[in-house]
Coordinates of C-alpha atoms in Angstrom, one line a residue:
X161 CA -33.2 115.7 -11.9
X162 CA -32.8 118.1 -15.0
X163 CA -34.6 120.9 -13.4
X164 CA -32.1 120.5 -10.5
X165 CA -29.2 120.6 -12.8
X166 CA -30.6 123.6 -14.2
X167 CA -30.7 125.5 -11.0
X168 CA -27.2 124.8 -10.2
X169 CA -26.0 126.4 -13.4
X170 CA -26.2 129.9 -11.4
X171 CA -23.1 130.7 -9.9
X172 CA -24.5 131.8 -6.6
X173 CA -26.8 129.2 -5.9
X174 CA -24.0 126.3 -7.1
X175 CA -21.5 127.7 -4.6
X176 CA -24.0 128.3 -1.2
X177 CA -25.4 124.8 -2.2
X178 CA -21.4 123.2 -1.9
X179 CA -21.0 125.1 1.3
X180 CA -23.9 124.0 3.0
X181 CA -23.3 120.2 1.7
X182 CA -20.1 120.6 3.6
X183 CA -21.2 122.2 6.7
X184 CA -24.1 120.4 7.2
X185 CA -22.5 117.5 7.4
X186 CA -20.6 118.4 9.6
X187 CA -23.3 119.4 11.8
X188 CA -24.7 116.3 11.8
X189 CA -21.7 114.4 11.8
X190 CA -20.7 116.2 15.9
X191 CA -24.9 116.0 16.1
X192 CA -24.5 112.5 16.8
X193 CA -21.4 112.1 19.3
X194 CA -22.9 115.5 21.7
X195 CA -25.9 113.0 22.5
X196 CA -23.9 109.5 22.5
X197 CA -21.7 111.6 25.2
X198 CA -24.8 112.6 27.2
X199 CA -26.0 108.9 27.1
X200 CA -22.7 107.6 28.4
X201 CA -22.9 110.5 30.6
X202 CA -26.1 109.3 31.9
X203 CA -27.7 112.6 31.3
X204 CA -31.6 112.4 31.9
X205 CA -34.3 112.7 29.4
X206 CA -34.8 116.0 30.2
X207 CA -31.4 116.9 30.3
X208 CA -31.3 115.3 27.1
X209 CA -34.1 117.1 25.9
X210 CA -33.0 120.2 26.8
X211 CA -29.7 119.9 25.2
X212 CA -31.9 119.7 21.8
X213 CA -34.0 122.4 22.5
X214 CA -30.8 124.6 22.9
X215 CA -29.5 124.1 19.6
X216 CA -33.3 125.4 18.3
X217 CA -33.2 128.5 20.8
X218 CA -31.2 130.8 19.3
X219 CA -33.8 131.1 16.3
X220 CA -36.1 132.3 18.8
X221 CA -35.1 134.9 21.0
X222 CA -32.5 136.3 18.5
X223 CA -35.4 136.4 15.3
X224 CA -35.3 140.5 15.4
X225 CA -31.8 140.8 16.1
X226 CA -30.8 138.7 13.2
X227 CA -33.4 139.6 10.9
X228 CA -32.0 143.2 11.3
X229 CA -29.1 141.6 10.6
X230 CA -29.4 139.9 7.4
X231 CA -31.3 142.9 5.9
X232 CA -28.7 145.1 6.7
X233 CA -25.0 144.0 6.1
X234 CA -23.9 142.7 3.1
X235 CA -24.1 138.7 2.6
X236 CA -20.8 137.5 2.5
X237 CA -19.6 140.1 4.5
X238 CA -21.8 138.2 7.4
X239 CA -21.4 134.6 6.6
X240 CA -17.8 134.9 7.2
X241 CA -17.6 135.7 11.1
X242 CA -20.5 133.5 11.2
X243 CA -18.5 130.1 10.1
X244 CA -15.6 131.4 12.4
X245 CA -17.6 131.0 15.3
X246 CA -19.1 127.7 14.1
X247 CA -15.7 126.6 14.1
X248 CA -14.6 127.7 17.6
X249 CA -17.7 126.3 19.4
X250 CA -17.1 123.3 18.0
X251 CA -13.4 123.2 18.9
X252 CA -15.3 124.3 22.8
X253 CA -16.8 120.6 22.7
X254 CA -13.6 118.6 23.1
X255 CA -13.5 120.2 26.3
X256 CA -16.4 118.7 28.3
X257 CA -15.7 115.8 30.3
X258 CA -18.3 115.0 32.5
X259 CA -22.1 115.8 33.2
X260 CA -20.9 118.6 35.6
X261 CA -20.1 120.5 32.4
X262 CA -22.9 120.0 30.6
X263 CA -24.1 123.5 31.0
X264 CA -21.1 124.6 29.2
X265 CA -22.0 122.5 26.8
X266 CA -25.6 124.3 26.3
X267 CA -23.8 127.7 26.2
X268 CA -21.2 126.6 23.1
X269 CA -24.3 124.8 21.6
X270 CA -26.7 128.4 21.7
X271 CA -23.5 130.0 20.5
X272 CA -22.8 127.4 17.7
X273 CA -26.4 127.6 17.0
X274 CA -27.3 131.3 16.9
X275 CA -24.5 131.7 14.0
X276 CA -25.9 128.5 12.4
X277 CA -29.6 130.1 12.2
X278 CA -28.4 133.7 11.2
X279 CA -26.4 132.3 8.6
X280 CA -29.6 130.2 7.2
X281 CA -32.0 133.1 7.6
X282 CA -29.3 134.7 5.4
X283 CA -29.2 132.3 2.9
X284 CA -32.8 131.7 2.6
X285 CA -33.2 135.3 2.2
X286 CA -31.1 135.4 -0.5
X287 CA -32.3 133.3 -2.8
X288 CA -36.2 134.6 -3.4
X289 CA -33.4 138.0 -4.6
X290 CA -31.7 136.7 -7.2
X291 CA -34.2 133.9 -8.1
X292 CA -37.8 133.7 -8.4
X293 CA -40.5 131.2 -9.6
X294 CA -40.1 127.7 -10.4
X295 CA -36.5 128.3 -10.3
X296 CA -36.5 129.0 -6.7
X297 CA -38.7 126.2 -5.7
X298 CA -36.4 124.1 -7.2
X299 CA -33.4 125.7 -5.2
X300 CA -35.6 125.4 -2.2
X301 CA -36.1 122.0 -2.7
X302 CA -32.0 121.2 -3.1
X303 CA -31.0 122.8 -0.1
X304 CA -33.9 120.3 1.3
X305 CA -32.0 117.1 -0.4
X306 CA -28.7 118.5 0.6
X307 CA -30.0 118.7 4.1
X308 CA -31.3 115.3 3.8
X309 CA -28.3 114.0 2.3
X310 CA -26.1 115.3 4.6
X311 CA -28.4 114.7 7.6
X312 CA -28.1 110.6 6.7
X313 CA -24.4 110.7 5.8
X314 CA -23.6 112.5 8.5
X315 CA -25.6 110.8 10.9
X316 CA -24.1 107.5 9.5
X317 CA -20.7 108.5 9.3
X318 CA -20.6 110.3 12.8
X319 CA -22.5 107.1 14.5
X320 CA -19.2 104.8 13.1
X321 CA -17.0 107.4 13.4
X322 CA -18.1 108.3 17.4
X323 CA -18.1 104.3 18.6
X324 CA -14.7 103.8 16.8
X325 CA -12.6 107.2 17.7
X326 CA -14.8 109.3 20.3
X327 CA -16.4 111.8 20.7
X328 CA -13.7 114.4 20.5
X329 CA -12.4 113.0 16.8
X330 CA -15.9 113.5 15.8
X331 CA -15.9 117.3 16.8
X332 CA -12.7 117.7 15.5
X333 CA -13.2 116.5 12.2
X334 CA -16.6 118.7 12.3
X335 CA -14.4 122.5 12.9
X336 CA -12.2 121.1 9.7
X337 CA -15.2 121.0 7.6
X338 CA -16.5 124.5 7.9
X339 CA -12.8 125.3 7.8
X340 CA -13.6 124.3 3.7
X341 CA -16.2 126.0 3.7
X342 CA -15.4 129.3 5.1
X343 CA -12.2 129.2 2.4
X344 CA -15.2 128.1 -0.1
X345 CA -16.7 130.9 0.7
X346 CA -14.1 133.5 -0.4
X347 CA -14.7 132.9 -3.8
X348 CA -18.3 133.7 -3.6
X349 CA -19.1 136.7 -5.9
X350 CA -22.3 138.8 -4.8
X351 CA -23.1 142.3 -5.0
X352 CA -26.8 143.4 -3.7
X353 CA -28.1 146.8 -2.7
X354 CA -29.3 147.4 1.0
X355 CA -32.3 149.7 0.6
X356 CA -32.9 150.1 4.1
X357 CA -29.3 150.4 5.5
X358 CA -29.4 154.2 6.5
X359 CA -32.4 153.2 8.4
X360 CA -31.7 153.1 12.1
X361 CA -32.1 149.2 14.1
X362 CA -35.4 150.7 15.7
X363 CA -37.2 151.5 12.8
X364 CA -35.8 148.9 11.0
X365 CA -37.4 146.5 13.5
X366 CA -40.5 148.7 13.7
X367 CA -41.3 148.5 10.0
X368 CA -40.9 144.7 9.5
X369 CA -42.9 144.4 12.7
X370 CA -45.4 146.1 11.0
X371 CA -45.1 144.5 8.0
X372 CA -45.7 141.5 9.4
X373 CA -48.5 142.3 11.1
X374 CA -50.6 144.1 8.5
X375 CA -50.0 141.2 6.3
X376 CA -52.1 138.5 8.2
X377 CA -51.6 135.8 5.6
X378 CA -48.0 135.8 6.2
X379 CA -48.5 135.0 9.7
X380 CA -50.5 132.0 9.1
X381 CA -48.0 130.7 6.2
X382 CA -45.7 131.2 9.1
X383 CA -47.7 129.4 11.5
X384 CA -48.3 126.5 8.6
X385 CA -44.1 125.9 8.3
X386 CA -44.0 125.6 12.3
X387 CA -45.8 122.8 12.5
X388 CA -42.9 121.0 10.5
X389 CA -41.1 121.4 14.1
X390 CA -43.3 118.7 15.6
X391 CA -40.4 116.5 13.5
X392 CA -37.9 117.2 15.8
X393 CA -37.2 113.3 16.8
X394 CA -33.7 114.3 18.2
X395 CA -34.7 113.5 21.7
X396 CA -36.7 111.1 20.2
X397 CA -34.2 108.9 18.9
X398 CA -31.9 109.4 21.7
X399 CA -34.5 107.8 24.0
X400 CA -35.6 105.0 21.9
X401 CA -31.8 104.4 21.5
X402 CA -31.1 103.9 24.9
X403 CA -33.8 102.4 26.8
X404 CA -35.1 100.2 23.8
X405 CA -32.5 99.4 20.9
X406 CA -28.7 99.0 23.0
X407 CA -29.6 95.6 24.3
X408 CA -29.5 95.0 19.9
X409 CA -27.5 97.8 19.1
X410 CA -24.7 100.4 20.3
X411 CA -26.4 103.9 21.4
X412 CA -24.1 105.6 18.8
X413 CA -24.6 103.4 16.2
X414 CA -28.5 103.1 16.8
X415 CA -28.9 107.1 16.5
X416 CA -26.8 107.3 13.7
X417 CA -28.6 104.7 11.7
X418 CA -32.1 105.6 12.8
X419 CA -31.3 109.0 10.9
X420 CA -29.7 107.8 8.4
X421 CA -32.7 105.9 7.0
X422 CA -34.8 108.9 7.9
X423 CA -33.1 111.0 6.5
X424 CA -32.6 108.8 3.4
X425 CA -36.4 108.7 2.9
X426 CA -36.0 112.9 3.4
X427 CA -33.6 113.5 0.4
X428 CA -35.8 110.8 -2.0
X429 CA -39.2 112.4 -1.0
X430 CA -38.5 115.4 -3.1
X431 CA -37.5 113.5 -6.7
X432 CA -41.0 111.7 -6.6
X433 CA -43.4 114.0 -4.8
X434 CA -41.8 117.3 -5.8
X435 CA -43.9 117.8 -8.7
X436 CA -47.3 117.1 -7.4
X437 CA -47.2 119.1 -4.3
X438 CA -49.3 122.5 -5.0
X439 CA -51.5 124.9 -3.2
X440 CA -54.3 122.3 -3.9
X441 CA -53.1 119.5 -2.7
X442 CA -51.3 120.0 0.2
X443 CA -53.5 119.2 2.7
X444 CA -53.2 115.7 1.9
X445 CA -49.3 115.8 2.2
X446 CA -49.8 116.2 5.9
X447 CA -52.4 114.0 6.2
X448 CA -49.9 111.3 5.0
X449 CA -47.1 112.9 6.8
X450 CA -49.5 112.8 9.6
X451 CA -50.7 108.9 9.6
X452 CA -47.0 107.7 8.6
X453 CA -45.9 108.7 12.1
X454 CA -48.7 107.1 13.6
X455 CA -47.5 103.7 11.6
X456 CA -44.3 104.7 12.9
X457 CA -45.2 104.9 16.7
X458 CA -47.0 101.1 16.5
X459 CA -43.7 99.7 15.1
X460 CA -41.5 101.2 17.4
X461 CA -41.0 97.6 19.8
X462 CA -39.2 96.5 16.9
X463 CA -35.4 97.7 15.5
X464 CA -36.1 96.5 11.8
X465 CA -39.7 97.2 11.2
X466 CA -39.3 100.8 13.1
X467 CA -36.7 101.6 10.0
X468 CA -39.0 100.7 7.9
X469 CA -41.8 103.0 8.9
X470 CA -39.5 106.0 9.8
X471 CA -38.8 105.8 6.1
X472 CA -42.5 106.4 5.5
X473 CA -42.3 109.2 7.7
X474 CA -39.4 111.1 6.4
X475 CA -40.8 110.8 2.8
X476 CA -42.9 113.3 2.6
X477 CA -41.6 115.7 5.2
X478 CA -39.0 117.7 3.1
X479 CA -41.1 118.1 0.3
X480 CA -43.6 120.2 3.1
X481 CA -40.9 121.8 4.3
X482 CA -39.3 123.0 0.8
X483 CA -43.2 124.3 -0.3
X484 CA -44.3 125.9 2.9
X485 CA -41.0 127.8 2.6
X486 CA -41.5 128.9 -1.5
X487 CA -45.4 129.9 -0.4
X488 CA -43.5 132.1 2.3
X489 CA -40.8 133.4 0.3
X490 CA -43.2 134.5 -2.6
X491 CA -45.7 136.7 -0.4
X492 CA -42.7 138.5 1.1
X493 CA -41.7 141.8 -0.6
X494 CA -37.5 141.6 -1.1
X495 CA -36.6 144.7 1.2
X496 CA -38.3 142.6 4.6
X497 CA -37.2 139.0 3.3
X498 CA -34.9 139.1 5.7
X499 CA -36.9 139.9 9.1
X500 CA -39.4 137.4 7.6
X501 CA -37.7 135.2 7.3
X502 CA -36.1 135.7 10.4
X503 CA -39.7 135.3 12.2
X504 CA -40.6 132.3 10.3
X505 CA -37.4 130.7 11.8
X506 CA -38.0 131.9 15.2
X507 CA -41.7 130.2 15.5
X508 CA -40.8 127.0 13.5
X509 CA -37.6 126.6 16.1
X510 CA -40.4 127.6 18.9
X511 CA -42.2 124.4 17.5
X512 CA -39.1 122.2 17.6
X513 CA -38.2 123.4 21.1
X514 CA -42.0 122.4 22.2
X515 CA -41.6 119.3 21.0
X516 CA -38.2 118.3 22.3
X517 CA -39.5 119.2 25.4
X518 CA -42.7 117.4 25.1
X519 CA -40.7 114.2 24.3
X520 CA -38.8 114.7 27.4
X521 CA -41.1 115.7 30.1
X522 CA -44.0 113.3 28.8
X523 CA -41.2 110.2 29.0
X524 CA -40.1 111.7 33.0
X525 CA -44.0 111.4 33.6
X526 CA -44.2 108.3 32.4
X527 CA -46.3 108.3 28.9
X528 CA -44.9 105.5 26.2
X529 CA -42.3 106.8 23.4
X530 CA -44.8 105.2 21.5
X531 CA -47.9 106.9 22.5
X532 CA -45.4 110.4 22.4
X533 CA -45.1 109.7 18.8
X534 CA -49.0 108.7 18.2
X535 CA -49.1 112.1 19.5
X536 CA -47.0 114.1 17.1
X537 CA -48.7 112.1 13.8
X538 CA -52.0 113.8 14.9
X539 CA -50.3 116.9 15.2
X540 CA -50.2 116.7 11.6
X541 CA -53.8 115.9 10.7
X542 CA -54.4 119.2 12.8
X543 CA -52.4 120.6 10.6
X544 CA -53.9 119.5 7.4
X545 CA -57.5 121.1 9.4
X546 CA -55.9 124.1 9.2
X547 CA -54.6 124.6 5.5
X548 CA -58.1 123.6 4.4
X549 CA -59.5 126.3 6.2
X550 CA -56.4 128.7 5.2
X551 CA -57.2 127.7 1.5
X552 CA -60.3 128.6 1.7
X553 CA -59.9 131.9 3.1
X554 CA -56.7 133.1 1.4
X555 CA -56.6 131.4 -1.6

């Protein structure tokens, strides 16, 4: 806990870390009444699927544009038009009724979502410049337990809050939120040199492009993060929610507790584990990861025991997330942190897309959520294949 302390002491790092507790919250808090809407909507498992994969879209066919972005206009100068928009698309919600709209739904969802990434990339390219070493891993790791946090309370809050008041409260009560943050935000002090900015967009693209490619072990760190996306259980949950748990449970409520406890076991991971995890080791964190979904996907039948399990799967998972991320952020030289970022983003929301869609088409083609989630566990000793071999060639 000390070391966490510690890290908040900096100014800068203290005040992004209060504005994403806020916001993210709020996310999650609207995350939960867009698909208890779509449920009562009777939207299909694809539909529902897609929905998930458009909030993940953004971060890929935007990665140049907003890595060219981040590296070339002053932080706070871009966060700021950035939580506007958050604000109006999620304002844009209230005002779908039916399933007819749900395509406008989609677009204020890419909108909402392409400021959400930017602003991320942004923040995560920040840090490794102001920060380094074990000081940024332990940043890295906050914004994981803040994500976490907020991801359960959220989840929690906006499941009560959705079966109570509706759907539009929950949205509403979401643009207030980064309302306090954006005013948050206007204390913010920061003053960082652009080298690049008299570069033009081209080149600017051309060089990290370049970068990127004559630095191969970048682009298998990169690869290594992605496969953190085969944890997207958004449609997931939605699905187990509704065609196993609401004879036991309200859809609302059962998504907002089954994330809860996930996300629980996401913020607690990183007090216990965050010290052991190194470059030696890590392997055997997605093993675990790996075989605690598989547990997960035999326990599924049942409400009680499924908590239970999905604790043992979110338990290790922000911990990978946090490291993969630090392993990234130290290889990268601080004038292309930004369009690195940028492309790390872009394939690990390429992953979550893949699997939100993977979730959906293999339940309309009739495989088992449980076998789906079997599925995603081996995904991860895969994974843990391929560090070993990265390791060994790399490290």
């Amino acid at each position: 806990m000390s070391r966490y302390i510690q890290a908040l002491k900096h100014p800068v790092v203290a005040r992004l870390s209060l504005i994403q507790l806020i916001s993210y919250f709020g996310t999650w808090f609207s995350q939960v009444a867009i698909f208890s809407m779509l449920v009562e909507y009777q939207a299909s498992a694809v539909t529902i699927s897609l929905t998930a994969a458009m909030a993940m879209l953004p971060a890929v066919v935007l990665a140049p544009v907003i890595g060219i972005v981040i590296d070339r206009i002053p932080f706070k100068r871009l966060m700021m038009p950035l939580l506007i928009i958050e604000i109006c698309m999620t304002i844009g919600f209230t005002f779908i009724n039916s399933l007819l709209q749900v395509w406008l739904l989609m677009i204020f969802i890419f909108i909402r979502s392409a400021a959400s990434s930017m602003l991320f990339s942004a923040e995560m390219s920040l840090f490794p410049k102001i920060i380094e070493g074990e000081m940024l891993k332990n940043t890295n790791e906050i914004h994981s337990i803040i994500w976490s946090f907020t991801y359960a309370a959220g989840m929690a809050a906006g499941g009560v809050a959705t079966y109570y008041f509706g759907y539009d409260t929950a949205f509403l009560i979401d643009a207030l939120l980064y309302t306090v943050a954006f005013f948050i935000l206007l204390g913010l002090k920061l003053d960082l040199a652009l080298s690049e900015k008299l570069h033009s967009h081209w080149q600017m693209f051309k060089n990290g492009f370049d970068y990127l490619r004559s630095h191969p072990k970048l682009l298998h760190l990169i690869f290594l993060h992605a496969t953190l996306g085969l944890t997207s259980f958004d449609a997931l949950v939605t699905l187990l929610a509704d065609y196993q748990y609401k004879i036991l449970i309200a859809v609302p409520l059962a998504i907002g507790w089954i994330n809860a406890v996930r996300a629980t076991a996401l913020m607690i991971g990183p007090f216990f584990i965050g010290n052991w995890i190194n470059s030696q080791n890590l392997h055997r964190f997605f093993l675990l990861e790996g075989f605690a979904i598989i547990l997960w996907s035999q326990m599924q039948d049942n409400f009680y025991w499924s908590l239970v399990a999905l604790f043992g799967v979110g338990f290790f998972t922000s911990t990978l997330w946090s490291y993969t991320y630090l392993m990234l952020q130290e290889e990268t030289e601080s004038d292309y942190m930004g369009r690195i970022i940028s492309y790390n983003d872009m394939f690990f929301m390429l992953s979550n897309i893949a699997t939100a869609l993977f979730i959906g088409y293999a339940f309309k083609w009739g495989l088992s959520l449980s076998a789906t989630t079997f599925t995603l566990g081996i995904g991860f000793i895969g994974a843990a294949l391929y560090y070993l071999w990265f390791r060994k060639k790399y490290l």
